[in-house]
Short mmCIF file of C-alpha atoms in Angstrom, two decimals:
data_model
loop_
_atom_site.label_atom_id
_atom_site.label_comp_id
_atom_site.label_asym_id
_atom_site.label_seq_id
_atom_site.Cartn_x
_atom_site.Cartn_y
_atom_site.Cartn_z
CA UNK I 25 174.87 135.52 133.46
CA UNK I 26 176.49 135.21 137.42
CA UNK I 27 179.48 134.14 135.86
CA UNK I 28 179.36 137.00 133.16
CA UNK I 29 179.15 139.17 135.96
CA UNK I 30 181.90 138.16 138.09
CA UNK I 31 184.97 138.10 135.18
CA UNK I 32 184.38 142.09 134.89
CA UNK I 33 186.91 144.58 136.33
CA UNK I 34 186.25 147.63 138.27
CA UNK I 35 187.89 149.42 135.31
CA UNK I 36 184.34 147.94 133.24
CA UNK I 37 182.23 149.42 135.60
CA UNK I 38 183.50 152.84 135.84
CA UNK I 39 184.19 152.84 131.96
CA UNK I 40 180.13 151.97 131.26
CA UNK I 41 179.17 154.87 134.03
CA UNK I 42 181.17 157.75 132.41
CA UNK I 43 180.44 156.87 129.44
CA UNK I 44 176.44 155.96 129.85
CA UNK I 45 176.39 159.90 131.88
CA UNK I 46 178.02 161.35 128.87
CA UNK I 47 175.81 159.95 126.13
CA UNK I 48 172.73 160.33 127.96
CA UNK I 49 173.65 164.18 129.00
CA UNK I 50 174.59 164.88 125.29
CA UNK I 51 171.60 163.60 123.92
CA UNK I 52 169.26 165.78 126.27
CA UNK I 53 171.26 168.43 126.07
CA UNK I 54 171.20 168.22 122.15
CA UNK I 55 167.63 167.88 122.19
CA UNK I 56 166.62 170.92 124.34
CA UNK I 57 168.72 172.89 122.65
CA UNK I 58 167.05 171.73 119.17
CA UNK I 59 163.16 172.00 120.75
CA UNK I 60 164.30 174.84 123.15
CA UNK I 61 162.77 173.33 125.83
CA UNK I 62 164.12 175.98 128.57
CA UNK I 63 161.15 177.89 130.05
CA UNK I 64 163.57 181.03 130.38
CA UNK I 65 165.67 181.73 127.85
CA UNK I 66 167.98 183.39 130.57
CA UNK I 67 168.74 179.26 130.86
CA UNK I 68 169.94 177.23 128.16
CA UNK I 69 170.43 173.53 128.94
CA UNK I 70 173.36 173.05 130.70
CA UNK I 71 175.84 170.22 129.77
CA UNK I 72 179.68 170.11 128.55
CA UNK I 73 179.77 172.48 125.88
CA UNK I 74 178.24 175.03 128.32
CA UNK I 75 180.67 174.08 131.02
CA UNK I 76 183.37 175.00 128.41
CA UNK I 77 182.11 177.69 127.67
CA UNK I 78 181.97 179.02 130.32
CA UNK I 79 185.46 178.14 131.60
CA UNK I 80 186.72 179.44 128.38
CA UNK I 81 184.83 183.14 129.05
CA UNK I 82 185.94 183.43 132.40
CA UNK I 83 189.57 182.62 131.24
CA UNK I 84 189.73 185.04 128.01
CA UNK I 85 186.60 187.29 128.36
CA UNK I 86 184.87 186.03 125.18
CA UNK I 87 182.61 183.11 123.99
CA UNK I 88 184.57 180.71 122.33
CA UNK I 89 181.59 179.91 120.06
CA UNK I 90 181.88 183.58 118.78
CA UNK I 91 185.45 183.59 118.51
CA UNK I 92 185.78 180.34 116.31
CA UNK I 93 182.78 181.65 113.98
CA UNK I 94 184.61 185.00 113.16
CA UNK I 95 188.16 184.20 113.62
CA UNK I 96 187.43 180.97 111.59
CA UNK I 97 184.32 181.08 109.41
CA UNK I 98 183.72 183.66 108.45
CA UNK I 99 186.24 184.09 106.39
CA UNK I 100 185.28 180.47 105.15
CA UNK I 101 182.00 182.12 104.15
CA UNK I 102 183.13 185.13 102.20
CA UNK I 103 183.66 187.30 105.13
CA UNK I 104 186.20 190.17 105.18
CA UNK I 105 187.64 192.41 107.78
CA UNK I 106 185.90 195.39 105.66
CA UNK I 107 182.47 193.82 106.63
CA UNK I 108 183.39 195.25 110.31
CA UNK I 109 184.76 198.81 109.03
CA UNK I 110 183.98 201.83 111.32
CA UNK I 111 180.63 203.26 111.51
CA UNK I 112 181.92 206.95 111.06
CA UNK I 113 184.84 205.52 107.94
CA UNK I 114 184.33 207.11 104.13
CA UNK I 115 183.00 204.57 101.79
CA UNK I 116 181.91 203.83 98.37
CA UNK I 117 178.32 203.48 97.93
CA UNK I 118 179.07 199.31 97.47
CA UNK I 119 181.22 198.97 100.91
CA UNK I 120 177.98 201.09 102.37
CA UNK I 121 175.20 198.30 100.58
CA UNK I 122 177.62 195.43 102.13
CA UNK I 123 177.48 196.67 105.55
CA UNK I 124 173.67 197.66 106.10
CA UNK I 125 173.91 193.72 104.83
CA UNK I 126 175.60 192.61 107.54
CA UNK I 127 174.23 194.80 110.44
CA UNK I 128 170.64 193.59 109.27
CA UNK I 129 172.48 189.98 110.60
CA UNK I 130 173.22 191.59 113.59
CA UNK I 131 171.64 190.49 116.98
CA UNK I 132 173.56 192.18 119.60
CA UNK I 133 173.77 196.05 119.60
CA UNK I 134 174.91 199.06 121.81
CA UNK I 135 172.00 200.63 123.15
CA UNK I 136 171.82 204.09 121.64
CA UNK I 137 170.06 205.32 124.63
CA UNK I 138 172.91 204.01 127.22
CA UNK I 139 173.09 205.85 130.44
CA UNK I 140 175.61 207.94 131.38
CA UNK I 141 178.29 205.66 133.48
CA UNK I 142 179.14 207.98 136.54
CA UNK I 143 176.14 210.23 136.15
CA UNK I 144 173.44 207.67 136.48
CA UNK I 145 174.46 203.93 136.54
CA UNK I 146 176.93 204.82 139.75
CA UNK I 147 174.00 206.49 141.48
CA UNK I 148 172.04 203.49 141.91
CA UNK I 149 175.60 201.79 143.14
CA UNK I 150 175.80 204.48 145.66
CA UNK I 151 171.89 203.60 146.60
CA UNK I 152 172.17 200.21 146.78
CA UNK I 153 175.34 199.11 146.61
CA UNK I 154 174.66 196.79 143.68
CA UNK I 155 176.61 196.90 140.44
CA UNK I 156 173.73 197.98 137.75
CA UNK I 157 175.95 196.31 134.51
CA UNK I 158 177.27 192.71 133.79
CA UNK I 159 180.78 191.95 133.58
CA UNK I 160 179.51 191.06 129.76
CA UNK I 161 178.23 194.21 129.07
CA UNK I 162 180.83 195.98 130.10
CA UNK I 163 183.56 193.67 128.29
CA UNK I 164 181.36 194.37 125.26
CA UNK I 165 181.95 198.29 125.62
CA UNK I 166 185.33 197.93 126.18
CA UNK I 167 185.77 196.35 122.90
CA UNK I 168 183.44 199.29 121.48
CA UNK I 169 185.43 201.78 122.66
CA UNK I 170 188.86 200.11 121.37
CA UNK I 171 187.24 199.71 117.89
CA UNK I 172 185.99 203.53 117.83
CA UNK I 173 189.03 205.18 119.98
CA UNK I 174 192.05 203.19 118.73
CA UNK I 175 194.20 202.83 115.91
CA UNK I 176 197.07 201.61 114.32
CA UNK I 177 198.70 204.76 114.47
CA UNK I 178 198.14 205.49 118.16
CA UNK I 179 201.88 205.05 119.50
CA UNK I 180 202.77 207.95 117.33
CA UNK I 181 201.12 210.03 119.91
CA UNK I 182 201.63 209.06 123.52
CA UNK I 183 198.41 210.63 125.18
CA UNK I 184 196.48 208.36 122.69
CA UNK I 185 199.44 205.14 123.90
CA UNK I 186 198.14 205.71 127.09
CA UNK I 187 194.93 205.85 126.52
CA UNK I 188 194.49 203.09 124.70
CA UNK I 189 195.77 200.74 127.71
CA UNK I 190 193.14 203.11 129.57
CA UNK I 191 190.37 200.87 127.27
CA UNK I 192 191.82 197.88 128.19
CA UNK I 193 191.28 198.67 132.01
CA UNK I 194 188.38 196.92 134.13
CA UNK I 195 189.22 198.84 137.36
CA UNK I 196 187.02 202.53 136.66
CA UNK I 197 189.73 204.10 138.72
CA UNK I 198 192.96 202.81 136.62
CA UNK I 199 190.80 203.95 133.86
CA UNK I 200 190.37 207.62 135.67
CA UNK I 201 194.48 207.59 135.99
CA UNK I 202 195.35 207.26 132.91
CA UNK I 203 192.92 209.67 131.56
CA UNK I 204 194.78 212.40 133.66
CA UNK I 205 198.05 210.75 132.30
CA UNK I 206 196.90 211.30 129.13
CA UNK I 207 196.13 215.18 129.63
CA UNK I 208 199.30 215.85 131.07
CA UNK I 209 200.86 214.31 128.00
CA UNK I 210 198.38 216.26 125.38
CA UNK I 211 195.87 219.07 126.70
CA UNK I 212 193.67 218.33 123.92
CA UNK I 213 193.09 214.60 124.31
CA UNK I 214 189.50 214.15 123.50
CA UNK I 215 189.03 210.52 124.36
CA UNK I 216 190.87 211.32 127.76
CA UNK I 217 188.10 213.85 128.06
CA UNK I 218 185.49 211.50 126.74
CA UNK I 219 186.54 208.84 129.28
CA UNK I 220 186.32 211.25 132.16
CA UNK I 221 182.53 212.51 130.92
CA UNK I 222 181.08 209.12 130.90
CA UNK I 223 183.16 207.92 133.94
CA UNK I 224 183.98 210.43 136.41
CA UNK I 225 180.92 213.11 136.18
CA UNK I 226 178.71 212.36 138.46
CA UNK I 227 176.00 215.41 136.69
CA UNK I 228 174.87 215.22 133.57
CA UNK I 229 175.87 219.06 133.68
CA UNK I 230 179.38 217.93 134.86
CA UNK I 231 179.47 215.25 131.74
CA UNK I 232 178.41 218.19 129.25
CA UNK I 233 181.12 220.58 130.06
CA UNK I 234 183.53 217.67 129.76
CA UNK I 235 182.04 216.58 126.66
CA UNK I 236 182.10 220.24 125.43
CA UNK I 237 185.81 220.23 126.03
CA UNK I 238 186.73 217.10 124.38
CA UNK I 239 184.49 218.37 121.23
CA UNK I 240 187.25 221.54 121.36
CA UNK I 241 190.17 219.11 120.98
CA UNK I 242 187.80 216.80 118.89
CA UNK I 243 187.94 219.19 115.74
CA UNK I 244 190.54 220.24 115.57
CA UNK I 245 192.32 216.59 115.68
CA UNK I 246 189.38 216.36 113.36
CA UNK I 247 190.19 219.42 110.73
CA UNK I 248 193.84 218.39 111.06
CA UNK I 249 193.68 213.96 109.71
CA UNK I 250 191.19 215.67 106.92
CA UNK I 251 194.15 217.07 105.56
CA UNK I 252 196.69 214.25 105.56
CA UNK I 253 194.32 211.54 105.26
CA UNK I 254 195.88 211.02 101.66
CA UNK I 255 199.03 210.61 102.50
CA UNK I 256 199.16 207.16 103.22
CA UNK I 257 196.84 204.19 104.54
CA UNK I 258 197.67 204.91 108.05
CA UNK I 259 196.51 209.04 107.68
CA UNK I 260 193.46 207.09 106.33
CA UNK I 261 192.73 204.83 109.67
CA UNK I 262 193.71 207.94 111.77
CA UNK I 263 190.74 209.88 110.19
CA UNK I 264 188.09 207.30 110.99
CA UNK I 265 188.97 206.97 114.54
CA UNK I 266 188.71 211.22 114.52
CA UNK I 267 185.68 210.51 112.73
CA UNK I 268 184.93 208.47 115.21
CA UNK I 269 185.29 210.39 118.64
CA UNK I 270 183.86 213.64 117.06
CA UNK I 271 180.56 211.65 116.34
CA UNK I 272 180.48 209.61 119.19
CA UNK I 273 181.02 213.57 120.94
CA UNK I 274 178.38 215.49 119.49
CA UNK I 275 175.95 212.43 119.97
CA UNK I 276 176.51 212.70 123.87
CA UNK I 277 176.33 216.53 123.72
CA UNK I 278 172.96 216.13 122.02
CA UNK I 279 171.97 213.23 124.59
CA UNK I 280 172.95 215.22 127.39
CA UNK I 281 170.85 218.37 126.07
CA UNK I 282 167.75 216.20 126.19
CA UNK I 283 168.54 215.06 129.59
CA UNK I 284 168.66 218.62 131.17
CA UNK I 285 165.36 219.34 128.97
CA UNK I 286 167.18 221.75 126.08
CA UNK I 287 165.34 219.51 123.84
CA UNK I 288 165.18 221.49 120.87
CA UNK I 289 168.92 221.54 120.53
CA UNK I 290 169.23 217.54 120.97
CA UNK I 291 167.02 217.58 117.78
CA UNK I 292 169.13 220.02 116.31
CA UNK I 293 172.50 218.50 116.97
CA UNK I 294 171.04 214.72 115.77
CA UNK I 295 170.06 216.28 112.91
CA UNK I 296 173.10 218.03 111.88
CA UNK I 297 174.90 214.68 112.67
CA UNK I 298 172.37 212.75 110.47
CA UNK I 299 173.36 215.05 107.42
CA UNK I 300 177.02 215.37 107.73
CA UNK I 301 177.62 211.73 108.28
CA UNK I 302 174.84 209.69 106.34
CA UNK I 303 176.67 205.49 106.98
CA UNK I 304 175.98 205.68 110.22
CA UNK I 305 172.65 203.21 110.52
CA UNK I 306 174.51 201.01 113.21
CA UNK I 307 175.06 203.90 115.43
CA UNK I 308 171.18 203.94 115.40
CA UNK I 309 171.09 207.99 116.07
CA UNK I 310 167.37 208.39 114.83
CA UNK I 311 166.26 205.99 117.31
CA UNK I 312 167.42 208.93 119.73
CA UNK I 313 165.45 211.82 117.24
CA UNK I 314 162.58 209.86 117.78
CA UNK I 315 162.75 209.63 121.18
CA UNK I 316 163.31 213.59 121.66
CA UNK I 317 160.63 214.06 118.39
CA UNK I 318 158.04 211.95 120.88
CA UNK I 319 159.23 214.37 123.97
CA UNK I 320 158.47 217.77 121.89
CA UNK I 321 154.76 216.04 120.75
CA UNK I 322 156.48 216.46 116.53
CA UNK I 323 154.54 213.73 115.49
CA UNK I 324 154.42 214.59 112.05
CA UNK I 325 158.34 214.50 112.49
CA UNK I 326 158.41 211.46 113.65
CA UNK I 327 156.39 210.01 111.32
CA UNK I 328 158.95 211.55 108.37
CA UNK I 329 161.70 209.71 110.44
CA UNK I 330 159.65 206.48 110.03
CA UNK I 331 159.02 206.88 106.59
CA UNK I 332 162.92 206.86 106.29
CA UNK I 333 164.01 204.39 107.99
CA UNK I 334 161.12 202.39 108.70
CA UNK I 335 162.10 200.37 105.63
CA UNK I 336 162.59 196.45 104.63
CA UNK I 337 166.30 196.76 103.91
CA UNK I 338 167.08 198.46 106.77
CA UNK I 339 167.51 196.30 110.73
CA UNK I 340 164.51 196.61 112.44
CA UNK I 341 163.84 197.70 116.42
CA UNK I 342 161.70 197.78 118.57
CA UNK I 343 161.45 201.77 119.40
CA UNK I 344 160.95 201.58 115.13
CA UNK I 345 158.06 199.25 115.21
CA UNK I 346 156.44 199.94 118.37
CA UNK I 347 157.11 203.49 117.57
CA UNK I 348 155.19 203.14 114.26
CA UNK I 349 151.98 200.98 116.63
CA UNK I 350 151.97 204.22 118.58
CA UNK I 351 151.25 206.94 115.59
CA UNK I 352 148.82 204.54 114.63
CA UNK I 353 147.18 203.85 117.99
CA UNK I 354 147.28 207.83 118.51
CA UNK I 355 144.54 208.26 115.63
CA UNK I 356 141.66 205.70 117.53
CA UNK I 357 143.05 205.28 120.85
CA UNK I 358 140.89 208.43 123.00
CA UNK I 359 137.82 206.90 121.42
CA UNK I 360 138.04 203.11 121.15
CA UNK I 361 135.90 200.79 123.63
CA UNK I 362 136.37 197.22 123.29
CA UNK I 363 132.33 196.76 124.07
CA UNK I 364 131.62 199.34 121.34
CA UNK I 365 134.54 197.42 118.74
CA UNK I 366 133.06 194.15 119.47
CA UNK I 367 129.10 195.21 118.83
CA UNK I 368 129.76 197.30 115.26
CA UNK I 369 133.59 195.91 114.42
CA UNK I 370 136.37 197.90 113.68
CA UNK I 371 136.86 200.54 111.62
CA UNK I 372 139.71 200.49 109.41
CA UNK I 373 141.96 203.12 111.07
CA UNK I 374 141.86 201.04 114.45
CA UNK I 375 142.47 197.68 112.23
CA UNK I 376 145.29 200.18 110.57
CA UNK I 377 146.94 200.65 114.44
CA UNK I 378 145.58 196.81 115.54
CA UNK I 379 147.62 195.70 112.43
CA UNK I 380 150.56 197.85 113.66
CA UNK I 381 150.66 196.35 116.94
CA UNK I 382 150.65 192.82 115.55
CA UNK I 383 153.51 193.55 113.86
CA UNK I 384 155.53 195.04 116.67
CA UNK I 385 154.44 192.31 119.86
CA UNK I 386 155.69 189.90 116.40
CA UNK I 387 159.04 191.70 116.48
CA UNK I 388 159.64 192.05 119.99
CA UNK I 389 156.55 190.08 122.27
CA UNK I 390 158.37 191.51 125.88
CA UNK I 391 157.56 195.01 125.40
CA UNK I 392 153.78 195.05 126.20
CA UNK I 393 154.61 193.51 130.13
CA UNK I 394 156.94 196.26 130.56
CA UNK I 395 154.89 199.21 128.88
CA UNK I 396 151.58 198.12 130.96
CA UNK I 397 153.68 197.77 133.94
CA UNK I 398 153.19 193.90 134.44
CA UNK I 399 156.63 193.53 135.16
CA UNK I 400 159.06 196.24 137.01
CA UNK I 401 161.51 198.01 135.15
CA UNK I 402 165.39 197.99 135.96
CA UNK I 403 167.95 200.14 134.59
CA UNK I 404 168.63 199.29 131.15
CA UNK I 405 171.84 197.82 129.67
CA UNK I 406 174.44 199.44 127.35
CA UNK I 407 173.65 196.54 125.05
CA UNK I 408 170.86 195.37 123.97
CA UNK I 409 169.49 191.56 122.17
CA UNK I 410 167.29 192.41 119.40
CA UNK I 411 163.82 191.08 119.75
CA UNK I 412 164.71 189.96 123.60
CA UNK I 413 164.14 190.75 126.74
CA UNK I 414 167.11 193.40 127.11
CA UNK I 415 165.77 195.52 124.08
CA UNK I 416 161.90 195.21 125.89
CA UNK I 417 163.50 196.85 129.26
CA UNK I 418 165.76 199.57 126.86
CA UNK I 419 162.35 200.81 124.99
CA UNK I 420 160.38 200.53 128.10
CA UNK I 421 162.38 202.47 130.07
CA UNK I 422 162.58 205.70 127.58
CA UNK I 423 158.98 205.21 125.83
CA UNK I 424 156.85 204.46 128.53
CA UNK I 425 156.08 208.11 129.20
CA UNK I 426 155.14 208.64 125.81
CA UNK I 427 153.01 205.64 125.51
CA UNK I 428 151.05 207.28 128.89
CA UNK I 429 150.98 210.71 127.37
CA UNK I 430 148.16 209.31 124.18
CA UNK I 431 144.65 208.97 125.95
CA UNK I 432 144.19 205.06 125.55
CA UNK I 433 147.28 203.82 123.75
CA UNK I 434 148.04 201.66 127.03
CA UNK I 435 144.07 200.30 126.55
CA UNK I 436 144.28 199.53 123.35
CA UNK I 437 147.81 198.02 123.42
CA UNK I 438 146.67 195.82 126.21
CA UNK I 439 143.14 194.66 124.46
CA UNK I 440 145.35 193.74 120.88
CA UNK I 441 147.74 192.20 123.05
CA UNK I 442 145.59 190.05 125.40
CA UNK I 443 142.79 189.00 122.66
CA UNK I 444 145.81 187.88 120.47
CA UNK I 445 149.32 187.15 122.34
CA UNK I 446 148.33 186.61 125.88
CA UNK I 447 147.95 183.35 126.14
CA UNK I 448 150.53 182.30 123.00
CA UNK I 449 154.09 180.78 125.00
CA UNK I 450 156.74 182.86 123.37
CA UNK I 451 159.02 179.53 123.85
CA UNK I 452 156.03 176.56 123.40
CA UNK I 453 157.30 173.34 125.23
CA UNK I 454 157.06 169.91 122.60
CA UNK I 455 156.08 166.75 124.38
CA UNK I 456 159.54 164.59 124.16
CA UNK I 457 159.30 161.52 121.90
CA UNK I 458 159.56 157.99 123.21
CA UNK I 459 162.40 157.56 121.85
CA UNK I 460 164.42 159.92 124.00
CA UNK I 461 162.68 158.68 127.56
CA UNK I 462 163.53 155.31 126.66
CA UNK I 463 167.38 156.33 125.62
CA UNK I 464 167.77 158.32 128.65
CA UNK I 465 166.01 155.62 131.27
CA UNK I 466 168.43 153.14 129.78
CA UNK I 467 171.55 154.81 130.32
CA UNK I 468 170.24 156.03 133.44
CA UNK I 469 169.41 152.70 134.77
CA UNK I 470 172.76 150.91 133.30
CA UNK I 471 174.75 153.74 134.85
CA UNK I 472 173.37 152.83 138.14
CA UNK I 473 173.70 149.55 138.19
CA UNK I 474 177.41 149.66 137.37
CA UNK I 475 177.67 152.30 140.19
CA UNK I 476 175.83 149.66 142.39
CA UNK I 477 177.80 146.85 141.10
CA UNK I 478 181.27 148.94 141.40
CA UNK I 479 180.29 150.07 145.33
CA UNK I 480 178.49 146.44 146.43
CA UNK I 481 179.79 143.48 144.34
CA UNK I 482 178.68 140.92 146.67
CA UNK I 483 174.88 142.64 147.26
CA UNK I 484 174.53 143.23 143.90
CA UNK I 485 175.80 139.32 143.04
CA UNK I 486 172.92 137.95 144.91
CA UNK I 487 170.61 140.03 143.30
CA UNK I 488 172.04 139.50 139.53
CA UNK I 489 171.44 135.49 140.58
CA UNK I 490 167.90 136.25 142.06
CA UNK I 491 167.17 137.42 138.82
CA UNK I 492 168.91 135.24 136.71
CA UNK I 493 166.95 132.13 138.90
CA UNK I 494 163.40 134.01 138.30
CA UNK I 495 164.17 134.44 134.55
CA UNK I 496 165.08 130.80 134.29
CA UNK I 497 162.30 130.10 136.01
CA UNK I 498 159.68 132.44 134.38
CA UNK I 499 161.46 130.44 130.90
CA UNK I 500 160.65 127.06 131.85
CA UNK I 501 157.30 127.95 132.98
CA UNK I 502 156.37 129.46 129.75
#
């Protein structure tokens, strides 16, 4: 054994550490990630893929993960750049079956009740000096906004050149800049005006009679790609990103109507939007009807919205299910007692709503802290995780009114939730197996010991003899 010991190098030494720390780090990493062993899901385990990761973000502003599973396969598994077609583009009924396909796959999506940029998210950076969005989130809308604003034909026009390199920006002010480029260039930009609405109004009155302008220039760019848009493929591209803005427009218009309390005519203007341009599930607009339908007390409205889209084939949400939970809960919720429930039972319109909670704490179990005010809410994001914590904050922070306005919805929400889900761990630790303890305390141990050995030969000599001397004599004792 001593003289094993003394015929290895250095080099044998450092070799066993690194590679001893590398399997042992792999195989906990691999295993957390498998059990999800992270308390928060805010933080994965952290290892080398993660590290790489996250250099590779930093360095081109996008998870590599996500880039080598569309760039690479997706295509591999029958994936086509059609899949990812506009929201606002003309298609056949098939292309329209395909994509409410593959938005039901969908986990990350633009929050359809974002806040106005300069008219509300800069306020609370004026207030506290803190930026209220992630540099993620706002990467995300960047892309958004070159996938509804751009096209292939934009250099035929040089207000729209400029303005898309004004998407590309991440300073606001460059952005601001070449907005006013752009109108010097064309008076009838729209996206120039759209940029300076959500960007550079710091009213929501302010962003209105911007949007209002860029709706002007919108139709008519609008009226005039309807009638070349069968000339040629490119015509065809420039009409969906007109599509595009003019939707994208009135939606604001209506958003900013229910903001300054001219409610009626948000309902109005999603309506007219919901009939004139029926593919348009991933923009999510009836999530923002509901939301006004809630405001004006239309509860039989809402519930025809429901009954629409409410529906197995369509994505879920959570302002859809817990939105559903709440018509139910209206029916029982100003008479229901837990005392009186528990002596006679339930009746079956409260097991109707009871039923309908279950199903939405199933979809998304972080609403119910935010909507009984366990945990404080922050502004929300301009995108949003389905069934996370990001969509939780997003309904929260728009539904939590209406939730207070129904005489004991909140109580009966918060008896369903703490008889049932309370004390259930939405990510349930797993006792580790002996096999990984003992895999991890042996490379562990070995890596130390070469450290050791590497740092103090001569110590570590004596005690490699010591123990060779008790083993030999523990041997002949036996």
């Amino acid at each position: 054994m001593t003289v094993f010991l003394n015929s290895l190098t250095p080099k044998f030494y450092v070799a066993l550490t690194g590679t001893s720390s590398l399997i042992s780090g792999l195989i906990f990493e691999k295993f957390l990630r498998t059990c999800h062993l992270s308390s928060d899901p805010k933080e994965p385990a952290k290892g080398v893929e993660k590290i790489f990761e996250w250099w590779y973000f930093h360095k081109h502003g996008t998870s590599f993960i996500e880039q080598v599973s569309v760039s690479h396969l997706r295509p591999l598994m029958g994936g086509t750049e059609g899949s990812i077609s506009e929201p606002g583009s003309p298609s056949s009924s098939r292309e329209s079956e395909t994509s409410r396909q593959n938005l039901s796959e969908c986990k990350v999506w633009r929050n359809p009740l974002n806040l106005f940029r300069g008219a509300e998210y800069r306020r609370y950076t004026w207030v506290t000096g803190k930026e209220p969005l992630t540099y993620y989130d706002m990467n995300l809308s960047a892309q958004d906004h070159q996938t509804f604003f751009t096209c292939d034909t934009d250099f035929l026009r040089p207000s729209d050149t400029v303005m898309q390199k004004a998407w590309r920006e991440r300073n606001p002010p460059a952005r601001i800049k070449a907005a006013y480029q752009a109108l010097e260039l064309n008076n009838d930009c729209a996206t120039a005006y759209v940029l300076l609405a959500e960007e550079e109004a710091t009213t929501i009155v302010d962003a209105e009679r911007l949007f209002k302008q860029a709706l002007k220039a919108g139709e008519t760019i609008y009226r005039r790609s309807q009638q070349c848009q069968h000339q040629s493929p490119q015509h065809e591209a420039q009409l969906r990103r007109d599509t595009n803005v003019l939707v994208y427009i009135k939606r604001r218009l209506a958003m900013c109507a229910r903001k300054l309390g001219r409610i009626r005519e948000a309902v109005k203007i999603m309506r007219d939007l919901m009939k004139e341009f029926p593919p348009l599930t991933m923009l999510n607009i009836h999530e923002n009807l509901l939301e006004s339908l809630l405001e004006l007390q239309a509860y039989a409205d809402v519930q025809a919205v429901l009954a629409k889209y409410d529906d197995i084939s369509l994505p879920k949400s959570a302002a859809i299910c817990y939105t559903a939970a709440l018509l139910k809960t209206r029916t029982v919720s100003d008479k229901f007692s837990p005392e009186t429930a528990s002596r006679r039972g339930l009746s079956t319109a409260e097991i109707n709503a009871v039923e309908a909670i279950h199903r939405a704490v199933e979809f998304n179990p972080h609403v119910p802290k935010y909507l009984l005010e366990m945990k404080s809410l922050i502004l929300p994001p301009e995108h949003i995780l389905k069934r996370g914590d990001s969509e939780a904050i997003a309904y929260a922070f728009f539904h939590l009114q209406h939730w207070k306005r129904i005489e004991g919805a909140l109580n009966l929400l918060q008896c369903t939730w703490e008889g049932t889900f309370h004390h259930v761990s939405v990510y349930p630790k797993k006792e580790l197996p002996f096999f990984i303890h003992f895999t991890a305390g042996l490379c562990s141990s070995t890596a130390m010991i070469a450290l050791l050995t590497h740092q103090f030969p001569e110590i570590m000599g004596v005690f490699a003899k010591a123990v060779s001397m008790i083993s030999r004599t523990c041997a002949e004792y036996l």
